[in-house]
mmCIF file of C-alpha atoms in Angstrom:
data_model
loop_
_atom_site.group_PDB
_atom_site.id
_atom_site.type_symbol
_atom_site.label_atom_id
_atom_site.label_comp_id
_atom_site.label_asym_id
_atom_site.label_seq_id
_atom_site.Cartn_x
_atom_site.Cartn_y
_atom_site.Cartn_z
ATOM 1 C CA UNK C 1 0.000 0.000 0.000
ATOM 2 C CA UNK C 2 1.062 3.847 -0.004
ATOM 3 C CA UNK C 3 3.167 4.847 2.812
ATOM 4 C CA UNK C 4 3.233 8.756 1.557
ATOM 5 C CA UNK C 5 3.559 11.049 -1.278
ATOM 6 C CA UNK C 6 5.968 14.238 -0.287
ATOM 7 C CA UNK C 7 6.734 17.202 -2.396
ATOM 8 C CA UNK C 8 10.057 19.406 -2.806
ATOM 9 C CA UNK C 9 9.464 23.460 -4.106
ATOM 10 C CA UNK C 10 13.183 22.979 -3.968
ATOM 11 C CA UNK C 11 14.603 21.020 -6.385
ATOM 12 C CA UNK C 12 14.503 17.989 -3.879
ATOM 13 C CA UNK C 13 16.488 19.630 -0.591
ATOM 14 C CA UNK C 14 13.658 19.088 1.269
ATOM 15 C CA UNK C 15 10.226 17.535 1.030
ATOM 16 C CA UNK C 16 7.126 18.022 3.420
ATOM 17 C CA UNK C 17 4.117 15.171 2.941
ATOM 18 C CA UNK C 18 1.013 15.442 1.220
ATOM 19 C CA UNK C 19 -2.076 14.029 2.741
ATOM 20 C CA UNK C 20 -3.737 11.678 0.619
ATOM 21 C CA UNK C 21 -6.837 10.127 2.293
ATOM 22 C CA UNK C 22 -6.590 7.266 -0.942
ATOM 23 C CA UNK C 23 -4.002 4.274 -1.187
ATOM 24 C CA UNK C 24 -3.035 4.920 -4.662
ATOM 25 C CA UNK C 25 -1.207 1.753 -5.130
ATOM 26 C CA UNK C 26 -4.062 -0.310 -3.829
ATOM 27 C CA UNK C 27 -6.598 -2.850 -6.047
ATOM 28 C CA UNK C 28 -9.816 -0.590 -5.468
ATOM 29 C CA UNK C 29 -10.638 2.835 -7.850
ATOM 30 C CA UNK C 30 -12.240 4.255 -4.936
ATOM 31 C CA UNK C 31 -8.833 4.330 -2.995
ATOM 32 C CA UNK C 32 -9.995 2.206 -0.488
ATOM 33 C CA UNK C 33 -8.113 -0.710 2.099
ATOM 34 C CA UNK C 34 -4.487 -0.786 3.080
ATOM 35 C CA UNK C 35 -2.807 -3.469 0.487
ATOM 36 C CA UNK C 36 -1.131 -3.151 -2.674
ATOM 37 C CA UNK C 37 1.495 -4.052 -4.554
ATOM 38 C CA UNK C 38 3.716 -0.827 -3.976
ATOM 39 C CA UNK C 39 6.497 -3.227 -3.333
ATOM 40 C CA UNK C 40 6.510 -4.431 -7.334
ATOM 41 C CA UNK C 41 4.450 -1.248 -9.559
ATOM 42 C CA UNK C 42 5.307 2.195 -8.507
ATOM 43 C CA UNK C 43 6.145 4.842 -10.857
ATOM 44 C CA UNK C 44 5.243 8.928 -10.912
ATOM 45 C CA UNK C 45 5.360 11.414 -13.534
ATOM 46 C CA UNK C 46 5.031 15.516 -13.421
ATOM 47 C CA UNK C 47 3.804 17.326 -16.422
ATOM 48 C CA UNK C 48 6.930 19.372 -17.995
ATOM 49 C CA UNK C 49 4.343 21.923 -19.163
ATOM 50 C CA UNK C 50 2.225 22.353 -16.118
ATOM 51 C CA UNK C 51 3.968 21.655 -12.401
ATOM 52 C CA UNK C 52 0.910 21.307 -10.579
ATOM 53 C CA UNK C 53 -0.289 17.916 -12.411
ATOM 54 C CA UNK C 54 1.224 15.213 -10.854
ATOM 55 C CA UNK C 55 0.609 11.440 -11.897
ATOM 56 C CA UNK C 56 1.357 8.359 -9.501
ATOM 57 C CA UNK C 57 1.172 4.399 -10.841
ATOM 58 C CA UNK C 58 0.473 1.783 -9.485
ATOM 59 C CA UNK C 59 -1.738 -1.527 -10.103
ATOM 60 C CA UNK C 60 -4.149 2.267 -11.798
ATOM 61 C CA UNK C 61 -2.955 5.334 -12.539
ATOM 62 C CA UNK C 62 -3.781 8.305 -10.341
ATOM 63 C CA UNK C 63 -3.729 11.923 -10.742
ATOM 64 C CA UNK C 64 -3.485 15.369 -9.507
ATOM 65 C CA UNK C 65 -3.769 18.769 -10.825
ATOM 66 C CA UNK C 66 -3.526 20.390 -8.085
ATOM 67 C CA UNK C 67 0.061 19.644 -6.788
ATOM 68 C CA UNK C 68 -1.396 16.490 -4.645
ATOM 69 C CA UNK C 69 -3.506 18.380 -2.856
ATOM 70 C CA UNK C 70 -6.229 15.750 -4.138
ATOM 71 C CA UNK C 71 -6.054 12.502 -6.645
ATOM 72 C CA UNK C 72 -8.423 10.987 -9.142
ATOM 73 C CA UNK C 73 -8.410 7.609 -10.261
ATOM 74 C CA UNK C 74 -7.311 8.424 -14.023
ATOM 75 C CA UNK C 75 -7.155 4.361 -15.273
ATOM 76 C CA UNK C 76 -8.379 1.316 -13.567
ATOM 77 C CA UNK C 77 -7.266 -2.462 -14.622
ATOM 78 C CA UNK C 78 -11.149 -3.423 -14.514
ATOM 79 C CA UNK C 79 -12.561 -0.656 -16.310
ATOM 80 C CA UNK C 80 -15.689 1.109 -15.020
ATOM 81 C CA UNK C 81 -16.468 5.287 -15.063
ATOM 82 C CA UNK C 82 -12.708 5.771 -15.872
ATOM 83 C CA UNK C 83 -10.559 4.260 -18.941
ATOM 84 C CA UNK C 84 -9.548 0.627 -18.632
ATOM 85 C CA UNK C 85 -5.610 0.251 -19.247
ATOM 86 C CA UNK C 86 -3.313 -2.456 -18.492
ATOM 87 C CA UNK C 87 -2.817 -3.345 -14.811
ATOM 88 C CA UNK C 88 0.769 -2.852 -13.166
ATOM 89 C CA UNK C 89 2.423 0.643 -13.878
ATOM 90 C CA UNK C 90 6.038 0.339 -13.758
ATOM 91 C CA UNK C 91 7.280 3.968 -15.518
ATOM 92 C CA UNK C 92 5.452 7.164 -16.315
ATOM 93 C CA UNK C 93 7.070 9.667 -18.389
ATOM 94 C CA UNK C 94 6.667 12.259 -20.550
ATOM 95 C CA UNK C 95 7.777 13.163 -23.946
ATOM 96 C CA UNK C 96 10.559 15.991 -23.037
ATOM 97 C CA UNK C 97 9.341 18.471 -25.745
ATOM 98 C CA UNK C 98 5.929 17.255 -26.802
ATOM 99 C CA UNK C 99 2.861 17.344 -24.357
ATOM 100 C CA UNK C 100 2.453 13.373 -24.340
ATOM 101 C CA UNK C 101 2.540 11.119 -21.392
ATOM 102 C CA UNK C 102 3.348 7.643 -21.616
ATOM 103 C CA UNK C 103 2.208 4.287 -19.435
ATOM 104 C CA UNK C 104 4.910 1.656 -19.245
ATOM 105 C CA UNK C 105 3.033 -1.568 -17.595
ATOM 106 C CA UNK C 106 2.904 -5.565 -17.562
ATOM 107 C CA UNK C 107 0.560 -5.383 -20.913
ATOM 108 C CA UNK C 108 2.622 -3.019 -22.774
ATOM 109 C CA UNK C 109 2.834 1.097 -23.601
ATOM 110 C CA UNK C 110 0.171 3.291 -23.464
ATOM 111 C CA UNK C 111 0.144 7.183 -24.176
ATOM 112 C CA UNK C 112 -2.264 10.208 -23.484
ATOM 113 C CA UNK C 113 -2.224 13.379 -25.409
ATOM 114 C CA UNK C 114 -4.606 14.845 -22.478
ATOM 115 C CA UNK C 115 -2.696 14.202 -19.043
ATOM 116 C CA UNK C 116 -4.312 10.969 -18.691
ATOM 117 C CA UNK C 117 -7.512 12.016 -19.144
ATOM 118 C CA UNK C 118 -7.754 9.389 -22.313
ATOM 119 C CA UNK C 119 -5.411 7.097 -23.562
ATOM 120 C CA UNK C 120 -4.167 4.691 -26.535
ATOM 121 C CA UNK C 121 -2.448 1.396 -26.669
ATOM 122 C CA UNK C 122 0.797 1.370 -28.490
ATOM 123 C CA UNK C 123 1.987 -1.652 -28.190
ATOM 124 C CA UNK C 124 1.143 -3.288 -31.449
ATOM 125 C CA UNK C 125 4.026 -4.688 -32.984
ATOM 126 C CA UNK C 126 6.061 -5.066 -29.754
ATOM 127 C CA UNK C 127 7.305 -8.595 -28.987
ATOM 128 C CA UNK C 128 7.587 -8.126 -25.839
ATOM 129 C CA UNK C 129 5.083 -10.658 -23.971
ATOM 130 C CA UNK C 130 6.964 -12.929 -21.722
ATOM 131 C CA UNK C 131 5.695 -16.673 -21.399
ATOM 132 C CA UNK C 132 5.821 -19.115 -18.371
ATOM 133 C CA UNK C 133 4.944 -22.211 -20.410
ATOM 134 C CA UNK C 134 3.373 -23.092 -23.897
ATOM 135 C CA UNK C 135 2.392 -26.091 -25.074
ATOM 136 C CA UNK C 136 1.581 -27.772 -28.259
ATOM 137 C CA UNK C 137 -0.834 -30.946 -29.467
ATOM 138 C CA UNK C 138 0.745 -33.566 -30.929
ATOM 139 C CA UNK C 139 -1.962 -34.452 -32.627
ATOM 140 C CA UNK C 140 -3.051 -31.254 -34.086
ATOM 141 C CA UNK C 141 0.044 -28.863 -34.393
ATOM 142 C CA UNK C 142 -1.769 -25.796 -34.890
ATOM 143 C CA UNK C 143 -3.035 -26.590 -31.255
ATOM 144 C CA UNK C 144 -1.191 -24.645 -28.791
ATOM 145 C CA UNK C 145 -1.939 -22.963 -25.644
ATOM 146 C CA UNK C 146 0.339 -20.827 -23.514
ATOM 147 C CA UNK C 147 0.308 -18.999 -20.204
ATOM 148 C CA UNK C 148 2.068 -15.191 -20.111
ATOM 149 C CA UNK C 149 2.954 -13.057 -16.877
ATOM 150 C CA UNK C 150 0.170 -11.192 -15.963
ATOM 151 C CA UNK C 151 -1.127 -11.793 -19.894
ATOM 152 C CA UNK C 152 -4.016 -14.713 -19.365
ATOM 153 C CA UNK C 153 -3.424 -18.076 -21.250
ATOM 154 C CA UNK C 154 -4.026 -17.983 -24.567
ATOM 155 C CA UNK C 155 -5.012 -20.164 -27.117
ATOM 156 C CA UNK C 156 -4.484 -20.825 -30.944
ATOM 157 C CA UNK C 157 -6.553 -23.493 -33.076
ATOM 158 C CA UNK C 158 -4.591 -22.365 -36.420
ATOM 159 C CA UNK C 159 -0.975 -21.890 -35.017
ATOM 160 C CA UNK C 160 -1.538 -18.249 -35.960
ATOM 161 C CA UNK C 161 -4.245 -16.204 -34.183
ATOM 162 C CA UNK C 162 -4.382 -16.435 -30.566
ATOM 163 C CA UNK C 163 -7.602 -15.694 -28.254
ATOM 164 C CA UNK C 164 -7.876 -15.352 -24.404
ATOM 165 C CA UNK C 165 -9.969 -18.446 -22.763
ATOM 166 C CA UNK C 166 -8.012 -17.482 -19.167
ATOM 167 C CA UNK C 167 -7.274 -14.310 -17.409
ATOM 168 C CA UNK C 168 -4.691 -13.102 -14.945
ATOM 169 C CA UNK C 169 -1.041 -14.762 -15.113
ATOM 170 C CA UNK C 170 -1.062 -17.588 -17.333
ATOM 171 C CA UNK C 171 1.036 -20.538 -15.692
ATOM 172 C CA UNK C 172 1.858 -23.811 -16.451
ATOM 173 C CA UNK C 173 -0.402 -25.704 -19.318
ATOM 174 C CA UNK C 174 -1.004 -29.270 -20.534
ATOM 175 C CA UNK C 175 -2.784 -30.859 -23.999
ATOM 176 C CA UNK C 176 -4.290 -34.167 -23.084
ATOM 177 C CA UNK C 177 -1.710 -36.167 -25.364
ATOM 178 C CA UNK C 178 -4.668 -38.184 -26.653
ATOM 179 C CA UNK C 179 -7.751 -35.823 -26.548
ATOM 180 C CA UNK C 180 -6.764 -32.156 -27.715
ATOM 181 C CA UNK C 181 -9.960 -31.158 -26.952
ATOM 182 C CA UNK C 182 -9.062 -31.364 -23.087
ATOM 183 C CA UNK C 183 -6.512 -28.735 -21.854
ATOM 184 C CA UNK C 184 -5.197 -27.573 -18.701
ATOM 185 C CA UNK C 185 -4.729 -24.322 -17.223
ATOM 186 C CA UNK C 186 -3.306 -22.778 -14.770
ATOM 187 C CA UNK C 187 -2.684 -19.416 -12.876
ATOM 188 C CA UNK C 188 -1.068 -17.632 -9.665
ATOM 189 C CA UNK C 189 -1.544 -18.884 -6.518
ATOM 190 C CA UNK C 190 -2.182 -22.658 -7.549
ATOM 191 C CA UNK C 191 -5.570 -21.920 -9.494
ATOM 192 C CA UNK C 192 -5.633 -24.505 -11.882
ATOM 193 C CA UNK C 193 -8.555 -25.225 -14.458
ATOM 194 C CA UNK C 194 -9.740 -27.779 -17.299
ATOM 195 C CA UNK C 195 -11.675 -27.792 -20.417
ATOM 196 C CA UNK C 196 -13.044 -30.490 -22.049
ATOM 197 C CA UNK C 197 -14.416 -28.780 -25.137
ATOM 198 C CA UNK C 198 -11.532 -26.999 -26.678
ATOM 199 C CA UNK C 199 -11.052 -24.447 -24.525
ATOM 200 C CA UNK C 200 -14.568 -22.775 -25.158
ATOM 201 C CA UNK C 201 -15.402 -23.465 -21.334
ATOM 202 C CA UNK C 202 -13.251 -23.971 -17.673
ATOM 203 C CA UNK C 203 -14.305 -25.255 -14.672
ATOM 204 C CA UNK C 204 -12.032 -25.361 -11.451
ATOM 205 C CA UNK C 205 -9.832 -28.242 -10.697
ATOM 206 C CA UNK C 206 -8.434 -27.221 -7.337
ATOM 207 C CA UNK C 207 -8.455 -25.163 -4.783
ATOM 208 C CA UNK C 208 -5.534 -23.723 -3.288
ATOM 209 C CA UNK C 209 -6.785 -23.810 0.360
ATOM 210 C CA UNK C 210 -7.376 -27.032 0.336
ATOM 211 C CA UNK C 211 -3.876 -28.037 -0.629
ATOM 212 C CA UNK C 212 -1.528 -25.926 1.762
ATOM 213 C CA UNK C 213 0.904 -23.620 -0.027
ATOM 214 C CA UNK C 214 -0.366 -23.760 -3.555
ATOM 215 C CA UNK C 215 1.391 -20.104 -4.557
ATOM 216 C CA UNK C 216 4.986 -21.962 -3.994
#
C-alpha cells in the first residue's frame, strides 16, 4: 500500500508530505483498504508543461492537478467510469518536448495526449510478452496454448491467431496427449482449471486452500 507522497518546491532539498486520504497503489478505484502491490508497480510522472499535475502508478494510474492536494483515479485495470488500461504501472514519463505522457506496464505502452484524461495502446508490434509455459498438441500442431505473466493463457486453433480463454497470469499448461480437446490451465496462486471442449469453457480443478501452499 502507499506509505506517503511528499513534495520538494526545492529542487529535492527538502520535502514536506502530502495528505492523501486514498491508497493509490491499492486494487480498489475508490482508494480504499491498506494493500497493494507498492512493493513491485510504482512509478510517478510531473507534467513538464504544467507543475501542478502530478501522476502516480500503481496496479491504476492516479492523478493530480492540483500539486497532490487531491487525486483521481485516471485508469483502472477493470474498467468502469474511468478508462480501462493495463494493470501494473512500472514507468510514467513524458515526452521531453511534446505534451504526451506515456504508461509503461505488464501489458505493454500506453500514451495520453490529455494528461491521462484518455489514452491509446501502443503496443502493437512489440514482442515483448513474456511466457511461463506453452504447449503444443501432438496431434493437431496448430493446437497450442500458452500462459504469459500477468497476460491470461491464450489459445491458438490455427498456429496463428491467438484468443484469451483465461485471465490473470497464465502458468503452467497441458494438452491431453490423446484428446486435444481437453486442456489444462493454470494461474497464480495454484488456481488450476480444465476444459473439455476446446477451450470454449473452464471449470475449477483445485483449490488452493485445500492443498496448503499452492502459490509456492
Amino acid at each position: 500500500g502507499l506509505e506517503g507522497v511528499y513534495l520538494s518546491y526545492d529542487k529535492g532539498q527538502t520535502f514536506s508530505g502530502v495528505q492523501v486520504p486514498q491508497n493509490l497503489l491499492g486494487y480498489s478505484p475508490s482508494g480504499a483498504g491498506s494493500g497493494g502491490n507498492g512493493w513491485y508497480t510504482l512509478a510517478g510522472a510531473v507534467s513538464p508543461i504544467d507543475p501542478t499535475v502530478f501522476l502516480v502508478g500503481g496496479v491504476n494510474i492516479w492523478k493530480s492537478s492540483n500539486s497532490g492536494a487531491g487525486f483521481s483515479i485516471a485508469t483502472n485495470w477493470t474498467g468502469g467510469s474511468v478508462p480501462w488500461l493495463h494493470a501494473d504501472q512500472h514507468f510514467l514519463t513524458y515526452h521531453p518536448s511534446r505534451n504526451i505522457l506515456y504508461a509503461c506496464h505488464d501489458g505493454g505502452i500506453a500514451q495520453s495526449t490529455d494528461n491521462g484524461t484518455t489514452w491509446k495502446d501502443i503496443s502493437k508490434g512489440l514482442r515483448i510478452q513474456q511466457y511461463y509455459a506453452l504447449s503444443v498438441s501432438n496431434i493437431k500442431p496448430n493446437l497450442t496454448i500458452a500462459g504469459a505473466q500477468d497476460n491470461s493463457t491464450m489459445l491458438t486453433t490455427d498456429g496463428i491467431n491467438f484468443r484469451h480463454v483465461l485471465f490473470a497470469d497464465g502458468m503452467d499448461n497441458a494438452i491431453d496427449p490423446n484428446n486435444p480437446n481437453v486442456l489444462y490451465g493454470s494461474s497464480q496462486n495454484g488456481n488450476f482449471m480444465r476444459s473439455v471442449d476446446g477451450g470454449n469453457t473452464w471449470t475449477g480443478m483445485v483449490n488452493p486452500d485445500e492443498v496448503g501452499d499452492a502459490g509456492g
